[in-house]
Amino acid sequence: MKEIYDIAVVPGDGIGPEVSKAAVRVLTEALGSTAVLRFAEYPAGAELFQRTGDSFPAATFEACRSADAILHGAAGLPGVVHPDGTEAGLDFTLGLRSKLDLYANVRPIKLWPGVTSPLRGREVGDIDYVIVRENSEGLYAARGSGVFLRGEVAMDPLVQTRKGIERIVRFAFELARTRGGAPADGRRRVTCCDKANVLRSYALFREIFSEVARGYPDVEAEYALVDAMTLHLVRQPSHYDVIVTENMFGDIISDLGAATVGGMGMAPSAELGDGNGFFQASHGSAPDISGKGIANPYGTVLAGAMMLDWLGRRHGDRRLLDAARRIELAVHDALAQRNALSGDIGGTMGSADITGILCANLAPAASAA
Ligand code: ATP
């Protein structure tokens, strides 16, 4: 346990500064007057690239690498691209992922009270699963490489290694052991989502999944092809507990999952390696609404709670674990009373007012912490 934790905050582009400010305020309030978290802001992103020609300064990387955790707003602005057409806003997030080997992207999909799911009849408690997306290899590892021939042929290799698959599958089973099981039947379950019937790389993923699963007899293991999975997540989301999948599949099904629980504004994300943790909402920089004060801050606030939970477990610090639970409770209460809803989830309230309600909802810290 440390006395003080250094948090590198990268506000980024568009609504990034608004939502990261909201999260920092709630985190600070949740930890009370003692300065348990020391926040420091660092620049990165598309707007910085426009101004300076550098989207990810070396000093920002160094601060992120050495911090106890990294909290991000959002990155990217339309049309701000490198000469080869790739988005400058992606340099920061993709660079951090590979340089810090943040191999596990954890994306909880949870239906909160007061938020209406587009799936008919689904209530709070019916949807509560986690997508564990492999974040270091798969199809996206080919970014910047691949083959492009005379404007006629393009190829991007799909890379999957035993080491990469083993560690992400193990991560998913360990995570399942910390959870209460699937809403439908309370059973701890990890679902392997792949396309093993068509490509060898996914067949290898499935084979290694089966090997690792044998070491976790207390957790049910099952398989789903990704195309069928999109159907299942709409028809029977309550069946799922933890889903583990390749990089691009995880990217796609987590957007589908987020749509079923109120949209991207409600979806937090953690990208974890063995030594570093990077936390943000799943949404982009939403330039269409930036600067208006109407961004939904829940995704980033919940990512902040995930950060406290991760730090608390790593350092055995009950103050942080307690604060994470109290933030989740404050979110639960604000949403349940339907008095703190932003426009994207059917309300009219702005980010600052929602943040104020969340702070007011925070229960006092446990005295034993
Ligand atoms: P990226 O590719 O960078 O993930 P994107 O193109 O998918 O980004 P977003 O920036 O996530 O797009 O925005 C998609 C839509 O969702 C926009 O209409 C945006 O206004 C809305 N949106 C995204 N995040 C929020 C939020 N926090 N609050 C309210 N609306 C949001």
mmCIF file of C-alpha atoms and ligand atoms in Angstrom:
data_model
loop_
_atom_site.group_PDB
_atom_site.id
_atom_site.type_symbol
_atom_site.label_atom_id
_atom_site.label_comp_id
_atom_site.label_asym_id
_atom_site.label_seq_id
_atom_site.Cartn_x
_atom_site.Cartn_y
_atom_site.Cartn_z
ATOM 1 C CA MET A 1 0.000 0.000 0.000
ATOM 2 C CA LYS A 2 1.288 3.445 -0.930
ATOM 3 C CA GLU A 3 0.445 6.675 0.815
ATOM 4 C CA ILE A 4 -0.076 8.598 -2.437
ATOM 5 C CA TYR A 5 -0.752 7.370 -5.971
ATOM 6 C CA ASP A 6 0.328 9.366 -9.019
ATOM 7 C CA ILE A 7 -2.325 9.543 -11.711
ATOM 8 C CA ALA A 8 -1.367 10.822 -15.164
ATOM 9 C CA VAL A 9 -4.413 12.531 -16.682
ATOM 10 C CA VAL A 10 -4.492 13.030 -20.451
ATOM 11 C CA PRO A 11 -7.626 15.081 -21.249
ATOM 12 C CA GLY A 12 -7.180 14.799 -25.048
ATOM 13 C CA ASP A 13 -9.611 16.073 -27.682
ATOM 14 C CA GLY A 14 -13.284 17.021 -28.121
ATOM 15 C CA ILE A 15 -15.307 16.095 -25.032
ATOM 16 C CA GLY A 16 -12.185 14.494 -23.492
ATOM 17 C CA PRO A 17 -11.363 17.468 -21.213
ATOM 18 C CA GLU A 18 -15.015 17.716 -20.022
ATOM 19 C CA VAL A 19 -15.393 14.051 -19.094
ATOM 20 C CA SER A 20 -11.932 13.690 -17.558
ATOM 21 C CA LYS A 21 -12.585 16.768 -15.412
ATOM 22 C CA ALA A 22 -15.827 15.175 -14.195
ATOM 23 C CA ALA A 23 -14.042 11.935 -13.302
ATOM 24 C CA VAL A 24 -11.211 13.707 -11.459
ATOM 25 C CA ARG A 25 -13.769 15.647 -9.432
ATOM 26 C CA VAL A 26 -15.708 12.525 -8.406
ATOM 27 C CA LEU A 27 -12.514 10.564 -7.634
ATOM 28 C CA THR A 28 -11.149 13.400 -5.495
ATOM 29 C CA GLU A 29 -14.426 13.739 -3.620
ATOM 30 C CA ALA A 30 -14.679 9.973 -3.075
ATOM 31 C CA LEU A 31 -11.288 9.871 -1.396
ATOM 32 C CA GLY A 32 -12.108 12.717 0.957
ATOM 33 C CA SER A 33 -9.833 15.464 2.126
ATOM 34 C CA THR A 34 -6.662 13.360 2.278
ATOM 35 C CA ALA A 35 -4.737 13.595 -0.965
ATOM 36 C CA VAL A 36 -4.572 9.874 -1.765
ATOM 37 C CA LEU A 37 -4.472 10.537 -5.492
ATOM 38 C CA ARG A 38 -2.078 13.099 -6.992
ATOM 39 C CA PHE A 39 -3.330 14.130 -10.443
ATOM 40 C CA ALA A 40 -1.103 15.740 -13.070
ATOM 41 C CA GLU A 41 -2.231 16.622 -16.612
ATOM 42 C CA TYR A 42 -0.232 15.836 -19.761
ATOM 43 C CA PRO A 43 -0.893 16.759 -23.392
ATOM 44 C CA ALA A 44 -1.497 14.340 -26.286
ATOM 45 C CA GLY A 45 -3.906 13.994 -29.179
ATOM 46 C CA ALA A 46 -5.080 15.478 -32.447
ATOM 47 C CA GLU A 47 -5.464 19.073 -31.267
ATOM 48 C CA LEU A 48 -1.895 19.030 -29.943
ATOM 49 C CA PHE A 49 -0.740 17.603 -33.285
ATOM 50 C CA GLN A 50 -2.454 20.482 -35.121
ATOM 51 C CA ARG A 51 -0.680 23.028 -32.935
ATOM 52 C CA THR A 52 2.753 21.466 -32.598
ATOM 53 C CA GLY A 53 3.140 18.642 -35.124
ATOM 54 C CA ASP A 54 3.604 16.151 -32.260
ATOM 55 C CA SER A 55 0.611 14.042 -31.155
ATOM 56 C CA PHE A 56 2.346 12.108 -28.378
ATOM 57 C CA PRO A 57 5.307 13.911 -26.761
ATOM 58 C CA ALA A 58 8.046 11.802 -25.195
ATOM 59 C CA ALA A 59 7.491 13.583 -21.855
ATOM 60 C CA THR A 60 3.832 12.479 -21.841
ATOM 61 C CA PHE A 61 4.842 8.885 -22.497
ATOM 62 C CA GLU A 62 7.412 8.973 -19.708
ATOM 63 C CA ALA A 63 4.846 10.437 -17.264
ATOM 64 C CA CYS A 64 2.308 7.755 -18.215
ATOM 65 C CA ARG A 65 4.871 4.951 -17.946
ATOM 66 C CA SER A 66 5.979 5.974 -14.476
ATOM 67 C CA ALA A 67 2.521 6.899 -13.072
ATOM 68 C CA ASP A 68 0.576 4.462 -10.887
ATOM 69 C CA ALA A 69 -2.311 4.687 -13.381
ATOM 70 C CA ILE A 70 -3.376 6.674 -16.448
ATOM 71 C CA LEU A 71 -6.770 8.337 -16.911
ATOM 72 C CA HIS A 72 -7.743 9.487 -20.404
ATOM 73 C CA GLY A 73 -10.575 11.687 -21.713
ATOM 74 C CA ALA A 74 -10.844 10.931 -25.437
ATOM 75 C CA ALA A 75 -8.713 11.307 -28.557
ATOM 76 C CA GLY A 76 -9.108 12.241 -32.214
ATOM 77 C CA LEU A 77 -10.511 14.980 -34.413
ATOM 78 C CA PRO A 78 -11.965 14.383 -37.879
ATOM 79 C CA GLY A 79 -9.541 15.265 -40.670
ATOM 80 C CA VAL A 80 -6.487 15.592 -38.435
ATOM 81 C CA VAL A 81 -4.325 12.989 -40.128
ATOM 82 C CA HIS A 82 -0.712 12.160 -40.956
ATOM 83 C CA PRO A 83 0.505 12.416 -44.540
ATOM 84 C CA ASP A 84 -0.279 8.671 -44.998
ATOM 85 C CA GLY A 85 -3.908 9.280 -44.020
ATOM 86 C CA THR A 86 -3.817 7.607 -40.575
ATOM 87 C CA GLU A 87 -5.453 9.494 -37.700
ATOM 88 C CA ALA A 88 -3.087 11.522 -35.506
ATOM 89 C CA GLY A 89 -5.496 11.167 -32.573
ATOM 90 C CA LEU A 90 -4.893 7.414 -32.452
ATOM 91 C CA ASP A 91 -1.131 7.759 -31.881
ATOM 92 C CA PHE A 92 -1.519 8.187 -28.134
ATOM 93 C CA THR A 93 -3.851 5.303 -27.345
ATOM 94 C CA LEU A 94 -2.307 2.857 -29.822
ATOM 95 C CA GLY A 95 1.220 3.905 -28.857
ATOM 96 C CA LEU A 96 0.550 3.387 -25.143
ATOM 97 C CA ARG A 97 -1.049 -0.005 -25.800
ATOM 98 C CA SER A 98 2.000 -1.357 -27.583
ATOM 99 C CA LYS A 99 4.755 0.419 -25.627
ATOM 100 C CA LEU A 100 3.332 -0.576 -22.236
ATOM 101 C CA ASP A 101 2.032 -3.950 -23.467
ATOM 102 C CA LEU A 102 -1.519 -3.291 -22.258
ATOM 103 C CA TYR A 103 -2.726 -6.674 -23.458
ATOM 104 C CA ALA A 104 -6.079 -6.957 -21.686
ATOM 105 C CA ASN A 105 -8.886 -4.596 -22.649
ATOM 106 C CA VAL A 106 -11.640 -5.035 -20.076
ATOM 107 C CA ARG A 107 -15.040 -3.695 -21.131
ATOM 108 C CA PRO A 108 -17.907 -4.166 -18.672
ATOM 109 C CA ILE A 109 -21.378 -4.138 -20.234
ATOM 110 C CA LYS A 110 -23.887 -3.415 -17.485
ATOM 111 C CA LEU A 111 -27.457 -2.151 -17.566
ATOM 112 C CA TRP A 112 -27.877 0.412 -14.789
ATOM 113 C CA PRO A 113 -31.233 1.346 -13.239
ATOM 114 C CA GLY A 114 -33.024 4.249 -14.911
ATOM 115 C CA VAL A 115 -31.329 3.604 -18.250
ATOM 116 C CA THR A 116 -33.638 2.191 -20.916
ATOM 117 C CA SER A 117 -32.220 -0.668 -22.948
ATOM 118 C CA PRO A 118 -33.279 -0.817 -26.601
ATOM 119 C CA LEU A 119 -33.839 -4.542 -25.938
ATOM 120 C CA ARG A 120 -37.500 -4.990 -25.007
ATOM 121 C CA GLY A 121 -38.200 -6.086 -21.442
ATOM 122 C CA ARG A 122 -34.607 -5.898 -20.187
ATOM 123 C CA GLU A 123 -34.326 -4.438 -16.714
ATOM 124 C CA VAL A 124 -31.527 -3.577 -14.330
ATOM 125 C CA GLY A 125 -29.688 -6.770 -13.364
ATOM 126 C CA ASP A 126 -30.489 -8.523 -16.654
ATOM 127 C CA ILE A 127 -27.335 -7.442 -18.483
ATOM 128 C CA ASP A 128 -24.049 -7.639 -16.610
ATOM 129 C CA TYR A 129 -21.113 -9.180 -18.429
ATOM 130 C CA VAL A 130 -17.521 -8.271 -19.256
ATOM 131 C CA ILE A 131 -15.854 -8.453 -22.638
ATOM 132 C CA VAL A 132 -12.141 -9.236 -22.346
ATOM 133 C CA ARG A 133 -10.620 -8.110 -25.613
ATOM 134 C CA GLU A 134 -7.087 -9.198 -26.521
ATOM 135 C CA ASN A 135 -5.395 -5.868 -27.060
ATOM 136 C CA SER A 136 -1.870 -6.563 -28.300
ATOM 137 C CA GLU A 137 -2.173 -8.866 -31.311
ATOM 138 C CA GLY A 138 -4.935 -10.136 -33.633
ATOM 139 C CA LEU A 139 -5.852 -8.283 -36.807
ATOM 140 C CA TYR A 140 -5.085 -4.800 -35.466
ATOM 141 C CA ALA A 141 -1.455 -5.706 -34.770
ATOM 142 C CA ALA A 142 -0.923 -5.291 -38.515
ATOM 143 C CA ARG A 143 -1.579 -1.531 -38.355
ATOM 144 C CA GLY A 144 1.194 0.255 -40.220
ATOM 145 C CA SER A 145 2.502 -2.941 -41.819
ATOM 146 C CA GLY A 146 0.650 -5.324 -44.136
ATOM 147 C CA VAL A 147 1.049 -5.289 -47.908
ATOM 148 C CA PHE A 148 -0.338 -2.798 -50.396
ATOM 149 C CA LEU A 149 0.362 -3.555 -54.058
ATOM 150 C CA ARG A 150 -0.172 -1.002 -56.834
ATOM 151 C CA GLY A 151 -3.584 -0.019 -55.550
ATOM 152 C CA GLU A 152 -4.775 -3.502 -56.581
ATOM 153 C CA VAL A 153 -4.109 -5.797 -53.631
ATOM 154 C CA ALA A 154 -3.975 -5.211 -49.885
ATOM 155 C CA MET A 155 -3.183 -7.730 -47.139
ATOM 156 C CA ASP A 156 -3.184 -7.395 -43.350
ATOM 157 C CA PRO A 157 -1.922 -10.436 -41.455
ATOM 158 C CA LEU A 158 -3.862 -11.730 -38.440
ATOM 159 C CA VAL A 159 -1.296 -12.625 -35.785
ATOM 160 C CA GLN A 160 -2.109 -14.819 -32.787
ATOM 161 C CA THR A 161 0.552 -16.379 -30.596
ATOM 162 C CA ARG A 162 0.414 -19.052 -27.909
ATOM 163 C CA LYS A 163 1.832 -16.577 -25.390
ATOM 164 C CA GLY A 164 -0.698 -13.871 -26.298
ATOM 165 C CA ILE A 165 -3.691 -16.211 -26.275
ATOM 166 C CA GLU A 166 -2.689 -17.987 -23.088
ATOM 167 C CA ARG A 167 -2.308 -14.825 -21.051
ATOM 168 C CA ILE A 168 -5.598 -13.257 -22.185
ATOM 169 C CA VAL A 169 -7.574 -16.466 -21.616
ATOM 170 C CA ARG A 170 -6.028 -16.889 -18.174
ATOM 171 C CA PHE A 171 -6.913 -13.260 -17.416
ATOM 172 C CA ALA A 172 -10.560 -13.950 -18.375
ATOM 173 C CA PHE A 173 -10.822 -17.023 -16.122
ATOM 174 C CA GLU A 174 -9.212 -15.207 -13.196
ATOM 175 C CA LEU A 175 -11.674 -12.343 -13.709
ATOM 176 C CA ALA A 176 -14.625 -14.781 -13.732
ATOM 177 C CA ARG A 177 -13.494 -16.057 -10.329
ATOM 178 C CA THR A 178 -13.916 -12.542 -8.881
ATOM 179 C CA ARG A 179 -17.469 -12.125 -10.208
ATOM 180 C CA GLY A 180 -20.874 -13.388 -9.138
ATOM 181 C CA GLY A 181 -21.678 -15.322 -12.323
ATOM 182 C CA ALA A 182 -24.140 -14.702 -15.172
ATOM 183 C CA PRO A 183 -27.436 -12.911 -14.358
ATOM 184 C CA ALA A 184 -29.528 -15.744 -15.869
ATOM 185 C CA ASP A 185 -28.282 -18.586 -13.663
ATOM 186 C CA GLY A 186 -25.567 -17.243 -11.337
ATOM 187 C CA ARG A 187 -22.994 -19.576 -12.919
ATOM 188 C CA ARG A 188 -19.431 -18.450 -13.435
ATOM 189 C CA ARG A 189 -18.818 -18.788 -17.148
ATOM 190 C CA VAL A 190 -16.200 -17.794 -19.716
ATOM 191 C CA THR A 191 -17.272 -17.796 -23.360
ATOM 192 C CA CYS A 192 -14.627 -18.102 -26.061
ATOM 193 C CA CYS A 193 -15.763 -15.956 -29.004
ATOM 194 C CA ASP A 194 -13.937 -16.812 -32.249
ATOM 195 C CA LYS A 195 -14.256 -17.941 -35.842
ATOM 196 C CA ALA A 196 -12.506 -21.281 -35.371
ATOM 197 C CA ASN A 197 -14.520 -22.934 -38.120
ATOM 198 C CA VAL A 198 -12.912 -20.765 -40.808
ATOM 199 C CA LEU A 199 -9.435 -19.516 -39.832
ATOM 200 C CA ARG A 200 -6.489 -21.359 -38.311
ATOM 201 C CA SER A 201 -5.566 -18.448 -36.080
ATOM 202 C CA TYR A 202 -8.963 -18.649 -34.370
ATOM 203 C CA ALA A 203 -8.726 -22.453 -34.203
ATOM 204 C CA LEU A 204 -5.482 -21.955 -32.266
ATOM 205 C CA PHE A 205 -7.265 -19.458 -29.999
ATOM 206 C CA ARG A 206 -9.962 -22.056 -29.275
ATOM 207 C CA GLU A 207 -7.469 -24.876 -28.727
ATOM 208 C CA ILE A 208 -5.467 -22.865 -26.192
ATOM 209 C CA PHE A 209 -8.682 -21.647 -24.546
ATOM 210 C CA SER A 210 -9.651 -25.314 -23.970
ATOM 211 C CA GLU A 211 -6.225 -26.097 -22.501
ATOM 212 C CA VAL A 212 -6.368 -23.156 -20.072
ATOM 213 C CA ALA A 213 -10.028 -23.878 -19.184
ATOM 214 C CA ARG A 214 -9.044 -27.318 -17.826
ATOM 215 C CA GLY A 215 -7.189 -25.513 -15.033
ATOM 216 C CA TYR A 216 -10.425 -23.768 -13.944
ATOM 217 C CA PRO A 217 -12.946 -26.572 -13.260
ATOM 218 C CA ASP A 218 -14.984 -24.193 -11.083
ATOM 219 C CA VAL A 219 -15.761 -21.938 -14.088
ATOM 220 C CA GLU A 220 -17.927 -23.123 -16.972
ATOM 221 C CA ALA A 221 -16.231 -22.865 -20.389
ATOM 222 C CA GLU A 222 -18.183 -22.517 -23.615
ATOM 223 C CA TYR A 223 -17.685 -21.475 -27.238
ATOM 224 C CA ALA A 224 -19.505 -19.180 -29.664
ATOM 225 C CA LEU A 225 -18.708 -18.166 -33.220
ATOM 226 C CA VAL A 226 -18.562 -14.396 -33.485
ATOM 227 C CA ASP A 227 -21.408 -14.099 -35.991
ATOM 228 C CA ALA A 228 -23.722 -16.110 -33.729
ATOM 229 C CA MET A 229 -22.454 -14.085 -30.774
ATOM 230 C CA THR A 230 -23.926 -10.846 -32.162
ATOM 231 C CA LEU A 231 -27.291 -12.598 -32.188
ATOM 232 C CA HIS A 232 -26.910 -14.012 -28.676
ATOM 233 C CA LEU A 233 -25.913 -10.634 -27.190
ATOM 234 C CA VAL A 234 -29.207 -9.202 -28.438
ATOM 235 C CA ARG A 235 -31.435 -12.216 -27.699
ATOM 236 C CA GLN A 236 -30.036 -13.604 -24.458
ATOM 237 C CA PRO A 237 -27.530 -11.172 -22.886
ATOM 238 C CA SER A 238 -28.316 -12.505 -19.386
ATOM 239 C CA HIS A 239 -26.550 -15.764 -20.231
ATOM 240 C CA TYR A 240 -23.140 -14.075 -20.344
ATOM 241 C CA ASP A 241 -20.620 -13.487 -17.577
ATOM 242 C CA VAL A 242 -17.145 -13.102 -19.165
ATOM 243 C CA ILE A 243 -16.445 -13.231 -22.908
ATOM 244 C CA VAL A 244 -12.874 -13.510 -24.184
ATOM 245 C CA THR A 245 -12.030 -12.722 -27.772
ATOM 246 C CA GLU A 246 -9.514 -11.527 -30.363
ATOM 247 C CA ASN A 247 -8.717 -7.833 -30.781
ATOM 248 C CA MET A 248 -10.968 -6.823 -33.698
ATOM 249 C CA PHE A 249 -13.870 -9.055 -32.642
ATOM 250 C CA GLY A 250 -13.675 -7.487 -29.173
ATOM 251 C CA ASP A 251 -13.772 -4.014 -30.677
ATOM 252 C CA ILE A 252 -16.913 -4.832 -32.648
ATOM 253 C CA ILE A 253 -18.926 -6.793 -30.077
ATOM 254 C CA SER A 254 -18.176 -4.285 -27.320
ATOM 255 C CA ASP A 255 -19.866 -1.504 -29.328
ATOM 256 C CA LEU A 256 -22.849 -3.790 -29.827
ATOM 257 C CA GLY A 257 -22.883 -4.552 -26.105
ATOM 258 C CA ALA A 258 -22.644 -0.842 -25.204
ATOM 259 C CA ALA A 259 -25.660 -0.110 -27.435
ATOM 260 C CA THR A 260 -27.747 -2.564 -25.396
ATOM 261 C CA VAL A 261 -27.055 -0.686 -22.131
ATOM 262 C CA GLY A 262 -27.570 2.930 -23.193
ATOM 263 C CA GLY A 263 -24.755 3.624 -25.662
ATOM 264 C CA MET A 264 -21.088 4.554 -25.670
ATOM 265 C CA GLY A 265 -21.511 7.221 -22.999
ATOM 266 C CA MET A 266 -22.290 4.473 -20.448
ATOM 267 C CA ALA A 267 -19.364 2.182 -21.285
ATOM 268 C CA PRO A 268 -16.082 2.261 -19.326
ATOM 269 C CA SER A 269 -12.897 0.568 -20.456
ATOM 270 C CA ALA A 270 -9.646 -0.528 -18.823
ATOM 271 C CA GLU A 271 -6.510 -1.524 -20.700
ATOM 272 C CA LEU A 272 -4.249 -3.514 -18.452
ATOM 273 C CA GLY A 273 -0.732 -4.894 -18.641
ATOM 274 C CA ASP A 274 1.338 -6.561 -15.967
ATOM 275 C CA GLY A 275 2.727 -3.207 -14.809
ATOM 276 C CA ASN A 276 0.422 -0.430 -16.087
ATOM 277 C CA GLY A 277 -3.271 0.420 -16.262
ATOM 278 C CA PHE A 278 -4.965 2.839 -18.659
ATOM 279 C CA PHE A 279 -8.573 3.904 -18.071
ATOM 280 C CA GLN A 280 -11.081 5.766 -20.237
ATOM 281 C CA ALA A 281 -14.665 5.618 -21.511
ATOM 282 C CA SER A 282 -15.204 3.519 -24.628
ATOM 283 C CA HIS A 283 -16.499 6.479 -26.649
ATOM 284 C CA GLY A 284 -14.520 8.753 -28.957
ATOM 285 C CA SER A 285 -14.073 12.528 -28.736
ATOM 286 C CA ALA A 286 -17.631 13.294 -29.982
ATOM 287 C CA PRO A 287 -16.663 16.591 -31.689
ATOM 288 C CA ASP A 288 -20.331 17.201 -32.572
ATOM 289 C CA ILE A 289 -21.146 17.942 -28.924
ATOM 290 C CA SER A 290 -17.819 19.134 -27.522
ATOM 291 C CA GLY A 291 -17.682 22.412 -25.616
ATOM 292 C CA LYS A 292 -21.453 22.391 -25.008
ATOM 293 C CA GLY A 293 -21.270 20.898 -21.525
ATOM 294 C CA ILE A 294 -23.698 18.114 -22.432
ATOM 295 C CA ALA A 295 -21.365 15.095 -22.664
ATOM 296 C CA ASN A 296 -22.363 12.043 -20.652
ATOM 297 C CA PRO A 297 -19.664 11.693 -17.952
ATOM 298 C CA TYR A 298 -20.753 8.262 -16.612
ATOM 299 C CA GLY A 299 -18.435 6.198 -18.829
ATOM 300 C CA THR A 300 -15.337 8.087 -17.666
ATOM 301 C CA VAL A 301 -16.477 8.232 -14.029
ATOM 302 C CA LEU A 302 -17.014 4.446 -14.087
ATOM 303 C CA ALA A 303 -13.593 4.026 -15.727
ATOM 304 C CA GLY A 304 -12.241 6.017 -12.758
ATOM 305 C CA ALA A 305 -13.928 3.557 -10.391
ATOM 306 C CA MET A 306 -12.300 0.679 -12.327
ATOM 307 C CA MET A 307 -8.970 2.448 -11.868
ATOM 308 C CA LEU A 308 -9.453 2.602 -8.090
ATOM 309 C CA ASP A 309 -10.483 -1.051 -8.022
ATOM 310 C CA TRP A 310 -7.390 -2.085 -10.033
ATOM 311 C CA LEU A 311 -5.048 0.032 -7.901
ATOM 312 C CA GLY A 312 -6.718 -1.142 -4.694
ATOM 313 C CA ARG A 313 -6.275 -4.829 -5.584
ATOM 314 C CA ARG A 314 -2.673 -4.333 -6.754
ATOM 315 C CA HIS A 315 -1.634 -2.498 -3.618
ATOM 316 C CA GLY A 316 -3.982 -4.136 -1.128
ATOM 317 C CA ASP A 317 -5.398 -0.673 -0.348
ATOM 318 C CA ARG A 318 -8.894 -0.763 1.166
ATOM 319 C CA ARG A 319 -9.281 3.008 0.904
ATOM 320 C CA LEU A 320 -9.266 2.712 -2.879
ATOM 321 C CA LEU A 321 -11.505 -0.373 -3.002
ATOM 322 C CA ASP A 322 -14.000 1.346 -0.700
ATOM 323 C CA ALA A 323 -13.969 4.531 -2.822
ATOM 324 C CA ALA A 324 -14.552 2.472 -6.004
ATOM 325 C CA ARG A 325 -17.648 0.824 -4.440
ATOM 326 C CA ARG A 326 -18.980 4.185 -3.226
ATOM 327 C CA ILE A 327 -18.613 5.727 -6.702
ATOM 328 C CA GLU A 328 -20.530 2.807 -8.221
ATOM 329 C CA LEU A 329 -23.227 3.269 -5.591
ATOM 330 C CA ALA A 330 -23.421 6.999 -6.270
ATOM 331 C CA VAL A 331 -23.852 6.245 -9.989
ATOM 332 C CA HIS A 332 -26.505 3.634 -9.177
ATOM 333 C CA ASP A 333 -28.476 6.072 -7.005
ATOM 334 C CA ALA A 334 -28.252 8.992 -9.451
ATOM 335 C CA LEU A 335 -29.472 6.843 -12.334
ATOM 336 C CA ALA A 336 -32.121 5.004 -10.297
ATOM 337 C CA GLN A 337 -33.775 8.282 -9.326
ATOM 338 C CA ARG A 338 -33.700 9.332 -12.998
ATOM 339 C CA ASN A 339 -32.695 12.817 -11.884
ATOM 340 C CA ALA A 340 -29.264 12.888 -13.456
ATOM 341 C CA LEU A 341 -29.632 11.759 -17.070
ATOM 342 C CA SER A 342 -27.736 13.305 -19.985
ATOM 343 C CA GLY A 343 -29.273 13.746 -23.434
ATOM 344 C CA ASP A 344 -27.925 10.473 -24.883
ATOM 345 C CA ILE A 345 -29.743 8.430 -22.204
ATOM 346 C CA GLY A 346 -33.042 10.273 -22.343
ATOM 347 C CA GLY A 347 -32.477 13.244 -20.039
ATOM 348 C CA THR A 348 -31.541 16.901 -20.329
ATOM 349 C CA MET A 349 -28.892 17.375 -17.657
ATOM 350 C CA GLY A 350 -25.391 18.689 -18.402
ATOM 351 C CA SER A 351 -22.094 17.100 -17.364
ATOM 352 C CA ALA A 352 -21.305 19.527 -14.533
ATOM 353 C CA ASP A 353 -24.714 19.085 -12.868
ATOM 354 C CA ILE A 354 -24.511 15.283 -13.139
ATOM 355 C CA THR A 355 -21.023 15.418 -11.616
ATOM 356 C CA GLY A 356 -22.355 17.561 -8.747
ATOM 357 C CA ILE A 357 -25.122 15.023 -8.056
ATOM 358 C CA LEU A 358 -22.620 12.159 -8.083
ATOM 359 C CA CYS A 359 -20.430 13.979 -5.560
ATOM 360 C CA ALA A 360 -23.446 14.719 -3.348
ATOM 361 C CA ASN A 361 -24.513 11.038 -3.545
ATOM 362 C CA LEU A 362 -21.201 9.691 -2.284
ATOM 363 C CA ALA A 363 -21.586 7.888 1.008
ATOM 364 C CA PRO A 364 -18.988 8.653 3.720
ATOM 365 C CA ALA A 365 -15.809 6.584 3.540
ATOM 366 C CA ALA A 366 -15.666 3.446 5.707
ATOM 367 C CA SER A 367 -13.864 4.407 8.919
ATOM 368 C CA ALA A 368 -11.914 1.142 9.057
ATOM 369 C CA ALA A 369 -10.306 1.866 5.693
HETATM 370 P P1 ATP B 1 -14.034 6.808 -32.218
HETATM 371 O O1 ATP B 1 -13.930 6.211 -33.572
HETATM 372 O O2 ATP B 1 -12.935 7.745 -31.874
HETATM 373 O O3 ATP B 1 -14.316 5.798 -31.131
HETATM 374 P P2 ATP B 1 -16.662 7.488 -32.992
HETATM 375 O O4 ATP B 1 -16.548 8.010 -34.379
HETATM 376 O O5 ATP B 1 -17.121 6.095 -32.792
HETATM 377 O O6 ATP B 1 -15.298 7.737 -32.233
HETATM 378 P P3 ATP B 1 -17.809 9.045 -30.883
HETATM 379 O O7 ATP B 1 -16.893 10.182 -30.760
HETATM 380 O O8 ATP B 1 -17.771 8.009 -29.830
HETATM 381 O O9 ATP B 1 -17.652 8.436 -32.316
HETATM 382 O O10 ATP B 1 -19.292 9.588 -31.023
HETATM 383 C C1 ATP B 1 -20.346 8.844 -31.661
HETATM 384 C C2 ATP B 1 -21.686 9.478 -31.316
HETATM 385 O O11 ATP B 1 -21.962 9.239 -29.935
HETATM 386 C C3 ATP B 1 -21.705 10.988 -31.526
HETATM 387 O O12 ATP B 1 -22.955 11.410 -32.009
HETATM 388 C C4 ATP B 1 -21.478 11.521 -30.129
HETATM 389 O O13 ATP B 1 -22.062 12.780 -29.915
HETATM 390 C C5 ATP B 1 -22.105 10.462 -29.221
HETATM 391 N N1 ATP B 1 -21.371 10.365 -27.964
HETATM 392 C C6 ATP B 1 -20.168 9.773 -27.768
HETATM 393 N N2 ATP B 1 -19.774 9.901 -26.499
HETATM 394 C C7 ATP B 1 -20.748 10.588 -25.858
HETATM 395 C C8 ATP B 1 -20.913 11.045 -24.514
HETATM 396 N N3 ATP B 1 -20.000 10.830 -23.565
HETATM 397 N N4 ATP B 1 -22.036 11.751 -24.233
HETATM 398 C C9 ATP B 1 -22.972 11.976 -25.160
HETATM 399 N N5 ATP B 1 -22.867 11.565 -26.441
HETATM 400 C C10 ATP B 1 -21.762 10.885 -26.798
#
